[in-house]
mmCIF file of C-alpha atoms in Angstrom:
data_model
loop_
_atom_site.group_PDB
_atom_site.id
_atom_site.type_symbol
_atom_site.label_atom_id
_atom_site.label_comp_id
_atom_site.label_asym_id
_atom_site.label_seq_id
_atom_site.Cartn_x
_atom_site.Cartn_y
_atom_site.Cartn_z
ATOM 1 C CA MET O 1127 -31.375 24.167 9.298
ATOM 2 C CA SER O 1128 -30.046 27.557 8.296
ATOM 3 C CA ASN O 1129 -26.499 28.455 7.414
ATOM 4 C CA GLU O 1130 -26.366 30.752 10.439
ATOM 5 C CA GLU O 1131 -27.224 27.919 12.778
ATOM 6 C CA MET O 1132 -24.495 25.771 11.250
ATOM 7 C CA LYS O 1133 -21.880 28.458 11.651
ATOM 8 C CA SER O 1134 -22.756 28.939 15.322
ATOM 9 C CA VAL O 1135 -20.518 26.052 16.367
ATOM 10 C CA ALA O 1136 -17.575 27.707 14.662
ATOM 11 C CA ALA O 1137 -18.404 31.135 16.088
ATOM 12 C CA ALA O 1138 -18.772 29.826 19.640
ATOM 13 C CA CYS O 1139 -15.305 28.345 19.749
ATOM 14 C CA PRO O 1140 -12.119 30.390 19.510
ATOM 15 C CA ASN O 1141 -9.576 28.905 17.086
ATOM 16 C CA PHE O 1142 -12.307 26.549 15.841
ATOM 17 C CA TYR O 1143 -10.766 25.851 12.425
ATOM 18 C CA TRP O 1144 -7.313 25.248 13.821
ATOM 19 C CA LYS O 1145 -8.668 22.863 16.495
ATOM 20 C CA LEU O 1146 -10.780 21.054 13.901
ATOM 21 C CA PHE O 1147 -7.842 20.731 11.529
ATOM 22 C CA GLN O 1148 -5.383 19.633 14.175
ATOM 23 C CA SER O 1149 -7.584 17.010 15.849
ATOM 24 C CA THR O 1150 -8.771 15.522 12.552
ATOM 25 C CA PHE O 1151 -5.232 15.519 11.133
ATOM 26 C CA LEU O 1152 -3.836 13.620 14.118
ATOM 27 C CA ILE O 1153 -6.635 11.044 14.055
ATOM 28 C CA SER O 1154 -6.136 10.452 10.344
ATOM 29 C CA ALA O 1155 -2.357 10.282 10.670
ATOM 30 C CA PHE O 1156 -2.219 7.615 13.346
ATOM 31 C CA THR O 1157 -5.181 5.320 12.761
ATOM 32 C CA VAL O 1158 -4.554 2.131 10.830
ATOM 33 C CA GLY O 1159 -7.653 0.386 9.538
ATOM 34 C CA GLY O 1160 -9.867 2.921 7.796
ATOM 35 C CA GLY O 1161 -13.382 4.176 8.497
ATOM 36 C CA PHE O 1162 -14.450 1.728 11.149
ATOM 37 C CA VAL O 1163 -11.668 2.935 13.406
ATOM 38 C CA ILE O 1164 -11.571 6.593 12.374
ATOM 39 C CA ILE O 1165 -15.281 7.393 12.780
ATOM 40 C CA PRO O 1166 -15.536 6.428 16.491
ATOM 41 C CA LEU O 1167 -12.428 8.543 17.163
ATOM 42 C CA LEU O 1168 -13.890 11.550 15.320
ATOM 43 C CA ARG O 1169 -17.057 11.143 17.346
ATOM 44 C CA ALA O 1170 -15.131 10.989 20.591
ATOM 45 C CA LYS O 1171 -13.336 14.227 19.697
ATOM 46 C CA TYR O 1172 -16.227 16.264 18.275
ATOM 47 C CA VAL O 1173 -18.988 15.052 20.595
ATOM 48 C CA ASP O 1174 -17.397 14.051 23.900
ATOM 49 C CA GLU O 1175 -14.290 16.182 24.127
ATOM 50 C CA TYR O 1176 -15.270 19.428 22.367
ATOM 51 C CA GLY O 1177 -19.078 19.240 22.587
ATOM 52 C CA TRP O 1178 -19.403 20.612 19.047
ATOM 53 C CA LEU O 1179 -22.107 18.113 18.070
ATOM 54 C CA ASN O 1180 -24.730 16.078 19.882
ATOM 55 C CA ASP O 1181 -24.575 12.312 19.847
ATOM 56 C CA LYS O 1182 -27.847 11.468 18.097
ATOM 57 C CA GLU O 1183 -27.325 13.861 15.217
ATOM 58 C CA THR O 1184 -23.777 12.600 14.743
ATOM 59 C CA LEU O 1185 -25.060 9.021 14.481
ATOM 60 C CA ASN O 1186 -27.549 10.061 11.795
ATOM 61 C CA LEU O 1187 -24.932 11.965 9.830
ATOM 62 C CA VAL O 1188 -22.471 9.085 10.076
ATOM 63 C CA SER O 1189 -25.125 6.709 8.744
ATOM 64 C CA ILE O 1190 -25.493 8.963 5.683
ATOM 65 C CA ALA O 1191 -21.709 8.965 5.321
ATOM 66 C CA GLN O 1192 -21.752 5.174 5.414
ATOM 67 C CA SER O 1193 -24.458 4.775 2.797
ATOM 68 C CA MET O 1194 -23.088 7.230 0.249
ATOM 69 C CA PRO O 1195 -20.360 6.424 -2.285
ATOM 70 C CA GLY O 1196 -16.706 7.110 -1.529
ATOM 71 C CA VAL O 1197 -14.459 6.455 1.440
ATOM 72 C CA VAL O 1198 -16.473 6.362 4.669
ATOM 73 C CA ALA O 1199 -13.922 8.242 6.794
ATOM 74 C CA VAL O 1200 -13.700 11.015 4.196
ATOM 75 C CA ASN O 1201 -17.482 11.210 3.836
ATOM 76 C CA ALA O 1202 -17.912 11.422 7.604
ATOM 77 C CA SER O 1203 -15.378 14.204 8.002
ATOM 78 C CA ILE O 1204 -16.967 16.181 5.127
ATOM 79 C CA ILE O 1205 -20.518 15.853 6.502
ATOM 80 C CA LEU O 1206 -19.561 16.493 10.140
ATOM 81 C CA GLY O 1207 -17.352 19.434 9.153
ATOM 82 C CA TYR O 1208 -20.213 20.819 7.063
ATOM 83 C CA ARG O 1209 -22.662 20.454 9.947
ATOM 84 C CA MET O 1210 -20.310 22.321 12.297
ATOM 85 C CA ALA O 1211 -19.225 25.182 10.044
ATOM 86 C CA GLY O 1212 -20.684 24.993 6.545
ATOM 87 C CA ILE O 1213 -18.469 24.668 3.479
ATOM 88 C CA PRO O 1214 -15.311 26.069 5.171
ATOM 89 C CA GLY O 1215 -15.764 23.453 7.907
ATOM 90 C CA ALA O 1216 -16.193 20.662 5.337
ATOM 91 C CA LEU O 1217 -13.057 21.793 3.463
ATOM 92 C CA THR O 1218 -11.010 22.021 6.673
ATOM 93 C CA ALA O 1219 -12.036 18.537 7.838
ATOM 94 C CA LEU O 1220 -11.488 17.077 4.350
ATOM 95 C CA ALA O 1221 -7.986 18.560 4.046
ATOM 96 C CA ALA O 1222 -7.082 17.297 7.520
ATOM 97 C CA THR O 1223 -8.287 13.798 6.624
ATOM 98 C CA ILE O 1224 -6.507 13.392 3.282
ATOM 99 C CA LEU O 1225 -3.238 15.227 3.971
ATOM 100 C CA PRO O 1226 -1.673 12.597 6.286
ATOM 101 C CA PRO O 1227 -2.108 9.672 3.842
ATOM 102 C CA LEU O 1228 -1.037 11.953 0.997
ATOM 103 C CA ILE O 1229 2.217 12.761 2.805
ATOM 104 C CA THR O 1230 2.935 9.241 4.150
ATOM 105 C CA LEU O 1231 2.110 7.434 0.921
ATOM 106 C CA SER O 1232 4.085 9.858 -1.219
ATOM 107 C CA ALA O 1233 7.126 9.178 0.959
ATOM 108 C CA ILE O 1234 6.570 5.420 0.885
ATOM 109 C CA SER O 1235 6.067 5.261 -2.847
ATOM 110 C CA CYS O 1236 9.366 7.083 -3.402
ATOM 111 C CA ALA O 1237 11.069 4.335 -1.440
ATOM 112 C CA TYR O 1238 8.989 1.608 -3.121
ATOM 113 C CA ASP O 1239 10.780 1.570 -6.501
ATOM 114 C CA TRP O 1240 14.123 1.237 -4.781
ATOM 115 C CA PHE O 1241 12.843 -1.396 -2.322
ATOM 116 C CA ALA O 1242 10.951 -3.482 -4.846
ATOM 117 C CA SER O 1243 14.036 -4.122 -6.978
ATOM 118 C CA ASN O 1244 15.730 -5.907 -4.061
ATOM 119 C CA PRO O 1245 15.101 -9.700 -4.409
ATOM 120 C CA TYR O 1246 14.596 -10.246 -0.665
ATOM 121 C CA VAL O 1247 12.058 -7.428 -0.465
ATOM 122 C CA ARG O 1248 10.327 -9.041 -3.495
ATOM 123 C CA TYR O 1249 10.016 -12.354 -1.598
ATOM 124 C CA ALA O 1250 8.500 -10.609 1.421
ATOM 125 C CA LEU O 1251 6.161 -8.587 -0.833
ATOM 126 C CA LYS O 1252 5.089 -11.766 -2.653
ATOM 127 C CA GLY O 1253 4.167 -13.263 0.727
ATOM 128 C CA MET O 1254 2.269 -10.135 1.739
ATOM 129 C CA GLN O 1255 0.470 -10.077 -1.633
ATOM 130 C CA CYS O 1256 -0.908 -13.507 -0.741
ATOM 131 C CA GLY O 1257 -1.998 -12.141 2.653
ATOM 132 C CA ALA O 1258 -3.709 -9.150 1.042
ATOM 133 C CA THR O 1259 -5.378 -11.483 -1.477
ATOM 134 C CA ALA O 1260 -6.768 -13.504 1.433
ATOM 135 C CA LEU O 1261 -8.213 -10.263 2.872
ATOM 136 C CA ILE O 1262 -10.101 -9.365 -0.291
ATOM 137 C CA VAL O 1263 -11.277 -12.971 -0.763
ATOM 138 C CA ASN O 1264 -12.554 -12.893 2.816
ATOM 139 C CA VAL O 1265 -14.442 -9.627 2.214
ATOM 140 C CA ALA O 1266 -15.966 -11.083 -0.973
ATOM 141 C CA ILE O 1267 -17.100 -14.237 0.865
ATOM 142 C CA ASP O 1268 -18.633 -12.214 3.737
ATOM 143 C CA LEU O 1269 -20.502 -9.898 1.373
ATOM 144 C CA LEU O 1270 -21.785 -12.756 -0.802
ATOM 145 C CA GLN O 1271 -22.992 -14.665 2.277
ATOM 146 C CA LYS O 1272 -24.819 -11.604 3.577
ATOM 147 C CA GLN O 1273 -26.598 -11.071 0.239
ATOM 148 C CA TRP O 1274 -27.379 -14.787 -0.084
ATOM 149 C CA TRP O 1275 -28.989 -15.012 3.361
ATOM 150 C CA LYS O 1276 -31.306 -12.138 2.553
ATOM 151 C CA LYS O 1277 -32.817 -14.259 -0.251
ATOM 152 C CA LEU O 1278 -33.884 -11.227 -2.278
ATOM 153 C CA ILE O 1279 -34.084 -11.970 -5.980
ATOM 154 C CA TRP O 1280 -33.101 -8.546 -7.386
ATOM 155 C CA PRO O 1281 -29.789 -8.079 -5.561
ATOM 156 C CA LEU O 1282 -28.786 -11.687 -6.304
ATOM 157 C CA ALA O 1283 -29.629 -11.214 -9.989
ATOM 158 C CA ILE O 1284 -27.549 -8.012 -10.068
ATOM 159 C CA ILE O 1285 -24.604 -9.811 -8.459
ATOM 160 C CA ALA O 1286 -24.775 -12.721 -10.917
ATOM 161 C CA GLY O 1287 -25.307 -10.509 -13.963
ATOM 162 C CA THR O 1288 -22.569 -8.031 -13.035
ATOM 163 C CA PHE O 1289 -20.091 -10.793 -12.260
ATOM 164 C CA VAL O 1290 -20.684 -12.663 -15.530
ATOM 165 C CA ALA O 1291 -20.623 -9.473 -17.612
ATOM 166 C CA ASN O 1292 -17.404 -8.238 -15.980
ATOM 167 C CA PHE O 1293 -15.471 -11.467 -15.462
ATOM 168 C CA PHE O 1294 -16.389 -13.474 -18.564
ATOM 169 C CA PHE O 1295 -17.234 -10.779 -21.089
ATOM 170 C CA GLY O 1296 -14.924 -8.008 -19.858
ATOM 171 C CA ILE O 1297 -17.651 -5.361 -20.064
ATOM 172 C CA ASN O 1298 -16.552 -1.951 -18.760
ATOM 173 C CA ILE O 1299 -17.063 -1.611 -14.994
ATOM 174 C CA MET O 1300 -18.363 1.973 -15.170
ATOM 175 C CA LEU O 1301 -21.048 0.972 -17.693
ATOM 176 C CA LEU O 1302 -22.093 -1.897 -15.409
ATOM 177 C CA VAL O 1303 -22.403 0.287 -12.309
ATOM 178 C CA VAL O 1304 -24.433 2.877 -14.216
ATOM 179 C CA ILE O 1305 -26.834 0.133 -15.390
ATOM 180 C CA ASP O 1306 -27.064 -1.291 -11.843
ATOM 181 C CA GLY O 1307 -27.674 2.187 -10.403
ATOM 182 C CA ILE O 1308 -30.557 2.701 -12.841
ATOM 183 C CA LEU O 1309 -31.988 -0.731 -11.980
ATOM 184 C CA GLY O 1310 -31.750 0.262 -8.312
ATOM 185 C CA LEU O 1311 -33.525 3.553 -8.923
ATOM 186 C CA MET O 1312 -36.349 1.767 -10.768
ATOM 187 C CA PHE O 1313 -36.799 -1.391 -8.703
ATOM 188 C CA LEU O 1314 -34.900 -1.258 -5.401
ATOM 189 C CA ARG O 1315 -36.355 1.678 -3.511
ATOM 190 C CA GLY O 1316 -38.081 -0.512 -0.891
ATOM 191 C CA ALA O 1317 -36.808 -0.540 2.684
ATOM 192 C CA GLU O 1318 -35.991 -4.277 2.519
ATOM 193 C CA TYR O 1319 -33.141 -3.542 0.069
ATOM 194 C CA GLY O 1320 -31.600 -0.899 2.314
ATOM 195 C CA LYS O 1321 -29.606 -3.037 4.731
ATOM 196 C CA MET Q 1421 -3.085 15.785 -20.114
ATOM 197 C CA ILE Q 1422 -2.165 13.111 -17.575
ATOM 198 C CA TYR Q 1423 -3.230 15.160 -14.519
ATOM 199 C CA LEU Q 1424 -6.728 15.820 -15.841
ATOM 200 C CA THR Q 1425 -7.078 12.184 -16.868
ATOM 201 C CA LEU Q 1426 -6.022 11.090 -13.371
ATOM 202 C CA PHE Q 1427 -8.433 13.531 -11.733
ATOM 203 C CA TRP Q 1428 -11.321 12.369 -13.940
ATOM 204 C CA GLU Q 1429 -10.609 8.632 -13.619
ATOM 205 C CA PHE Q 1430 -10.380 8.854 -9.821
ATOM 206 C CA ALA Q 1431 -13.489 11.056 -9.641
ATOM 207 C CA LYS Q 1432 -15.329 8.227 -11.415
ATOM 208 C CA VAL Q 1433 -13.952 5.795 -8.822
ATOM 209 C CA GLY Q 1434 -15.215 8.169 -6.104
ATOM 210 C CA ILE Q 1435 -18.722 8.293 -7.590
ATOM 211 C CA PHE Q 1436 -19.158 4.571 -8.034
ATOM 212 C CA CYS Q 1437 -17.373 3.150 -5.014
ATOM 213 C CA VAL Q 1438 -20.141 2.172 -2.619
ATOM 214 C CA GLY Q 1439 -19.358 0.249 0.548
ATOM 215 C CA GLY Q 1440 -15.979 1.260 1.899
ATOM 216 C CA GLY Q 1441 -12.327 0.965 0.901
ATOM 217 C CA TYR Q 1442 -12.445 -2.488 -0.621
ATOM 218 C CA ALA Q 1443 -15.141 -1.380 -3.057
ATOM 219 C CA SER Q 1444 -12.730 1.089 -4.630
ATOM 220 C CA MET Q 1445 -10.156 -1.608 -5.492
ATOM 221 C CA PRO Q 1446 -11.889 -3.170 -8.538
ATOM 222 C CA LEU Q 1447 -12.676 0.328 -9.835
ATOM 223 C CA ILE Q 1448 -9.095 1.593 -9.437
ATOM 224 C CA GLN Q 1449 -7.843 -1.672 -10.952
ATOM 225 C CA ALA Q 1450 -10.126 -1.203 -13.968
ATOM 226 C CA ALA Q 1451 -8.767 2.294 -14.545
ATOM 227 C CA VAL Q 1452 -5.034 1.959 -13.859
ATOM 228 C CA VAL Q 1453 -4.413 -1.646 -14.961
ATOM 229 C CA ASP Q 1454 -7.070 -2.592 -17.519
ATOM 230 C CA SER Q 1455 -7.937 0.655 -19.337
ATOM 231 C CA TYR Q 1456 -4.766 2.766 -19.227
ATOM 232 C CA HIS Q 1457 -2.062 0.130 -18.551
ATOM 233 C CA TRP Q 1458 -0.335 2.546 -16.195
ATOM 234 C CA MET Q 1459 0.904 -0.420 -14.158
ATOM 235 C CA SER Q 1460 0.851 -4.227 -14.046
ATOM 236 C CA LEU Q 1461 -1.571 -6.210 -11.884
ATOM 237 C CA GLY Q 1462 1.402 -7.192 -9.685
ATOM 238 C CA GLU Q 1463 2.279 -3.558 -8.998
ATOM 239 C CA PHE Q 1464 -1.373 -2.833 -8.286
ATOM 240 C CA VAL Q 1465 -1.577 -5.657 -5.732
ATOM 241 C CA ASP Q 1466 1.576 -4.209 -4.119
ATOM 242 C CA ILE Q 1467 -0.255 -0.882 -3.808
ATOM 243 C CA PHE Q 1468 -3.257 -2.644 -2.286
ATOM 244 C CA THR Q 1469 -0.956 -4.479 0.153
ATOM 245 C CA ILE Q 1470 0.939 -1.371 1.238
ATOM 246 C CA SER Q 1471 -2.314 0.610 1.579
ATOM 247 C CA GLN Q 1472 -3.445 -1.902 4.195
ATOM 248 C CA MET Q 1473 -0.351 -1.377 6.305
ATOM 249 C CA THR Q 1474 -0.165 2.395 6.377
ATOM 250 C CA PRO Q 1475 -2.409 4.666 8.476
ATOM 251 C CA GLY Q 1476 -5.391 6.285 6.808
ATOM 252 C CA PRO Q 1477 -8.343 4.976 4.785
ATOM 253 C CA ILE Q 1478 -7.385 2.229 2.306
ATOM 254 C CA GLY Q 1479 -9.087 3.889 -0.683
ATOM 255 C CA ILE Q 1480 -7.272 7.195 -0.146
ATOM 256 C CA ASN Q 1481 -3.963 5.413 0.385
ATOM 257 C CA ALA Q 1482 -4.394 3.452 -2.841
ATOM 258 C CA ALA Q 1483 -5.398 6.556 -4.831
ATOM 259 C CA THR Q 1484 -2.416 8.521 -3.502
ATOM 260 C CA PHE Q 1485 0.060 5.716 -4.140
ATOM 261 C CA ALA Q 1486 -1.275 4.979 -7.640
ATOM 262 C CA GLY Q 1487 -1.271 8.688 -8.574
ATOM 263 C CA MET Q 1488 2.266 9.059 -7.231
ATOM 264 C CA LYS Q 1489 3.530 6.077 -9.245
ATOM 265 C CA ILE Q 1490 1.845 7.303 -12.411
ATOM 266 C CA ALA Q 1491 2.736 11.010 -12.309
ATOM 267 C CA GLY Q 1492 4.702 11.926 -9.171
ATOM 268 C CA ILE Q 1493 3.464 14.192 -6.389
ATOM 269 C CA PRO Q 1494 1.134 16.286 -8.622
ATOM 270 C CA GLY Q 1495 -0.320 12.978 -9.828
ATOM 271 C CA ALA Q 1496 -0.906 11.867 -6.226
ATOM 272 C CA VAL Q 1497 -2.675 15.138 -5.446
ATOM 273 C CA CYS Q 1498 -4.850 14.957 -8.597
ATOM 274 C CA ALA Q 1499 -5.852 11.339 -7.954
ATOM 275 C CA THR Q 1500 -6.666 11.937 -4.282
ATOM 276 C CA VAL Q 1501 -8.538 15.201 -4.827
ATOM 277 C CA GLY Q 1502 -10.387 13.625 -7.777
ATOM 278 C CA PHE Q 1503 -11.372 10.698 -5.583
ATOM 279 C CA CYS Q 1504 -12.803 13.008 -2.870
ATOM 280 C CA THR Q 1505 -14.569 15.564 -5.080
ATOM 281 C CA PRO Q 1506 -17.765 13.518 -5.659
ATOM 282 C CA SER Q 1507 -17.928 12.787 -1.915
ATOM 283 C CA PHE Q 1508 -17.627 16.480 -1.173
ATOM 284 C CA ILE Q 1509 -20.429 17.545 -3.525
ATOM 285 C CA LEU Q 1510 -22.702 14.632 -2.701
ATOM 286 C CA GLY Q 1511 -22.014 14.913 1.040
ATOM 287 C CA ILE Q 1512 -23.184 18.519 1.091
ATOM 288 C CA VAL Q 1513 -26.240 17.786 -1.065
ATOM 289 C CA LEU Q 1514 -27.255 14.804 1.071
ATOM 290 C CA ALA Q 1515 -26.618 16.647 4.344
ATOM 291 C CA ASN Q 1516 -28.921 19.437 3.149
ATOM 292 C CA LEU Q 1517 -31.609 16.959 2.056
ATOM 293 C CA PHE Q 1518 -31.296 15.350 5.456
ATOM 294 C CA PHE Q 1519 -31.502 18.659 7.368
ATOM 295 C CA LYS Q 1520 -34.627 19.574 5.344
ATOM 296 C CA TYR Q 1521 -36.507 16.262 5.099
ATOM 297 C CA GLY Q 1522 -34.804 13.893 7.561
ATOM 298 C CA ASP Q 1523 -34.246 11.409 4.716
ATOM 299 C CA ILE Q 1524 -32.100 11.056 1.600
ATOM 300 C CA GLY Q 1525 -34.961 9.897 -0.629
ATOM 301 C CA PRO Q 1526 -34.663 8.306 -4.085
ATOM 302 C CA ILE Q 1527 -30.866 8.275 -3.872
ATOM 303 C CA ARG Q 1528 -31.331 5.238 -1.640
ATOM 304 C CA GLY Q 1529 -32.664 3.287 -4.632
ATOM 305 C CA ILE Q 1530 -29.546 3.970 -6.696
ATOM 306 C CA LEU Q 1531 -27.313 3.011 -3.772
ATOM 307 C CA ASN Q 1532 -29.341 -0.175 -3.209
ATOM 308 C CA GLY Q 1533 -28.608 -1.138 -6.811
ATOM 309 C CA LEU Q 1534 -24.908 -0.308 -6.545
ATOM 310 C CA ARG Q 1535 -24.310 -2.285 -3.365
ATOM 311 C CA PRO Q 1536 -24.831 -5.764 -4.906
ATOM 312 C CA ALA Q 1537 -22.941 -4.626 -8.043
ATOM 313 C CA VAL Q 1538 -19.924 -3.845 -5.879
ATOM 314 C CA VAL Q 1539 -20.129 -7.301 -4.267
ATOM 315 C CA ALA Q 1540 -19.780 -8.861 -7.731
ATOM 316 C CA LEU Q 1541 -16.892 -6.565 -8.657
ATOM 317 C CA ILE Q 1542 -14.998 -7.284 -5.416
ATOM 318 C CA ALA Q 1543 -15.445 -11.010 -6.069
ATOM 319 C CA ALA Q 1544 -14.094 -10.618 -9.632
ATOM 320 C CA ALA Q 1545 -11.110 -8.582 -8.365
ATOM 321 C CA GLY Q 1546 -10.530 -11.229 -5.671
ATOM 322 C CA ILE Q 1547 -10.323 -13.942 -8.338
ATOM 323 C CA SER Q 1548 -7.783 -11.996 -10.404
ATOM 324 C CA PHE Q 1549 -5.706 -11.451 -7.223
ATOM 325 C CA VAL Q 1550 -5.864 -15.213 -6.490
ATOM 326 C CA VAL Q 1551 -4.681 -16.054 -10.030
ATOM 327 C CA LEU Q 1552 -1.759 -13.650 -9.589
ATOM 328 C CA ALA Q 1553 -0.873 -15.088 -6.169
ATOM 329 C CA LEU Q 1554 -0.920 -18.695 -7.436
ATOM 330 C CA TRP Q 1555 0.482 -18.416 -10.974
ATOM 331 C CA ASN Q 1556 2.200 -15.000 -11.005
ATOM 332 C CA THR Q 1557 0.290 -14.156 -14.216
ATOM 333 C CA GLU Q 1558 -2.576 -11.741 -14.845
ATOM 334 C CA THR Q 1559 -4.862 -14.311 -16.482
ATOM 335 C CA LEU Q 1560 -5.210 -18.048 -15.919
ATOM 336 C CA PRO Q 1561 -2.302 -19.699 -17.850
ATOM 337 C CA GLU Q 1562 -2.839 -22.508 -20.436
ATOM 338 C CA ASP Q 1563 -0.581 -24.774 -18.407
ATOM 339 C CA LEU Q 1564 -1.998 -24.890 -14.869
ATOM 340 C CA THR Q 1565 0.961 -26.927 -13.565
ATOM 341 C CA THR Q 1566 3.133 -23.786 -13.534
ATOM 342 C CA ILE Q 1567 1.482 -23.049 -10.164
ATOM 343 C CA ASP Q 1568 3.802 -21.449 -7.581
ATOM 344 C CA PRO Q 1569 4.031 -23.658 -4.428
ATOM 345 C CA LEU Q 1570 5.038 -20.644 -2.327
ATOM 346 C CA GLY Q 1571 1.842 -18.856 -3.363
ATOM 347 C CA VAL Q 1572 -0.330 -21.910 -2.623
ATOM 348 C CA ILE Q 1573 1.076 -22.408 0.878
ATOM 349 C CA ILE Q 1574 0.927 -18.773 1.967
ATOM 350 C CA LEU Q 1575 -2.462 -18.038 0.376
ATOM 351 C CA LEU Q 1576 -4.141 -21.093 1.945
ATOM 352 C CA ALA Q 1577 -2.612 -20.368 5.358
ATOM 353 C CA SER Q 1578 -3.679 -16.706 5.077
ATOM 354 C CA ILE Q 1579 -7.264 -17.584 4.175
ATOM 355 C CA VAL Q 1580 -7.499 -19.867 7.224
ATOM 356 C CA ALA Q 1581 -5.959 -17.143 9.420
ATOM 357 C CA VAL Q 1582 -8.260 -14.418 8.051
ATOM 358 C CA ARG Q 1583 -11.380 -16.556 8.501
ATOM 359 C CA ARG Q 1584 -10.252 -16.901 12.136
ATOM 360 C CA LYS Q 1585 -10.148 -13.112 12.382
ATOM 361 C CA ILE Q 1586 -6.426 -12.482 12.640
ATOM 362 C CA GLY Q 1587 -5.485 -8.756 12.737
ATOM 363 C CA VAL Q 1588 -4.354 -7.169 9.452
ATOM 364 C CA ILE Q 1589 -0.933 -6.107 10.734
ATOM 365 C CA LYS Q 1590 -0.195 -9.560 12.209
ATOM 366 C CA LEU Q 1591 -1.329 -11.179 8.969
ATOM 367 C CA LEU Q 1592 0.873 -9.010 6.749
ATOM 368 C CA ALA Q 1593 3.882 -9.296 9.074
ATOM 369 C CA GLY Q 1594 3.457 -13.088 9.126
ATOM 370 C CA THR Q 1595 3.004 -13.465 5.379
ATOM 371 C CA GLY Q 1596 5.956 -11.134 4.749
ATOM 372 C CA ILE Q 1597 8.253 -13.294 6.882
ATOM 373 C CA ALA Q 1598 6.838 -16.498 5.349
ATOM 374 C CA GLY Q 1599 7.426 -15.100 1.841
ATOM 375 C CA LEU Q 1600 11.012 -14.192 2.702
ATOM 376 C CA VAL Q 1601 11.835 -17.584 4.269
ATOM 377 C CA LEU Q 1602 10.114 -19.705 1.583
ATOM 378 C CA GLY Q 1603 11.558 -17.479 -1.159
ATOM 379 C CA ILE Q 1604 15.113 -18.023 0.083
ATOM 380 C CA ILE Q 1605 14.489 -21.785 0.401
ATOM 381 C CA GLN Q 1606 13.098 -21.883 -3.152
ATOM 382 C CA GLN Q 1607 16.085 -19.909 -4.435
ATOM 383 C CA THR Q 1608 18.680 -22.199 -2.824
ATOM 384 C CA MET Q 1609 16.894 -25.339 -4.106
ATOM 385 C CA HIS Q 1610 17.087 -24.161 -7.735
#
């Protein structure tokens, strides 16, 4: 694919960057629940409403966004923006995705210090902390079950080794992920490890 | 320089967080709580909680909130932009590989190694969150009987509710009210 071909989407549509920014901004500003909710909405906008992308290619690009590191919604907007209009498109979509949380969370965190010193707010936050803890415990259980059912020795060994090294020996997380990435590069390139 | 440090620490989180918003939590925790002591575990769990309730991806919300708490609005911008920079570079590289070859090649191997690593790290973070919820301390205390009954009740009820697929907003609204009511009861009993 050439750069010219990529830019054709942008050239064919008047006000392309403004439309891209505006639609992505609104989706990011009003969707609670992260990538799983945001990506279908982006698809609906770009593919169905504006016809900027075709469905099959979007699915492929989204699957790359889901397998690469980082936040899935951000990855998807970068890759789709890039496909539609090269680097300017990627930057526009990225800015539109991160600006709403940047604005909302900055406002909330200003209020947080004031709120959190109120004893009644502390009680409610303590309750919600327990709820949020249940969410992460649930995610951990689901992920462990999924890996366990696959019965593949390498991933299970990496889980056990990483957990013991981090939890019991306090070894630096970044060092552990680098080691696990290298192990993956050497031993886990087969298709069976991909899912 | 705090801003450069924030940018760099969150860029590292962005590189190594594989598998969605939850995967970034242990990495952010390692940076802001364990390495730099910018905040306590309790404050970090607050950030995690609030990031669930506000619109936008959880990882971005947490990065923004943490950056804001550590160094104000410029801190929030540095943390968030740092977090997204690896995605930006890698996204463009991978998209080009894909346009050329229809595949993203050996990078899959690295990602296949990182995915189980992240499972272990999420589990470890989950355990430290549970200890905080039950004992209000960062590490397991010597005297286990100091357990907080309020934490036990709400955490157990939440786990049951989450396993039955309750929505996040309902869960957090419910646990917030339960915390308020039980907290007031506990306060009047003492």
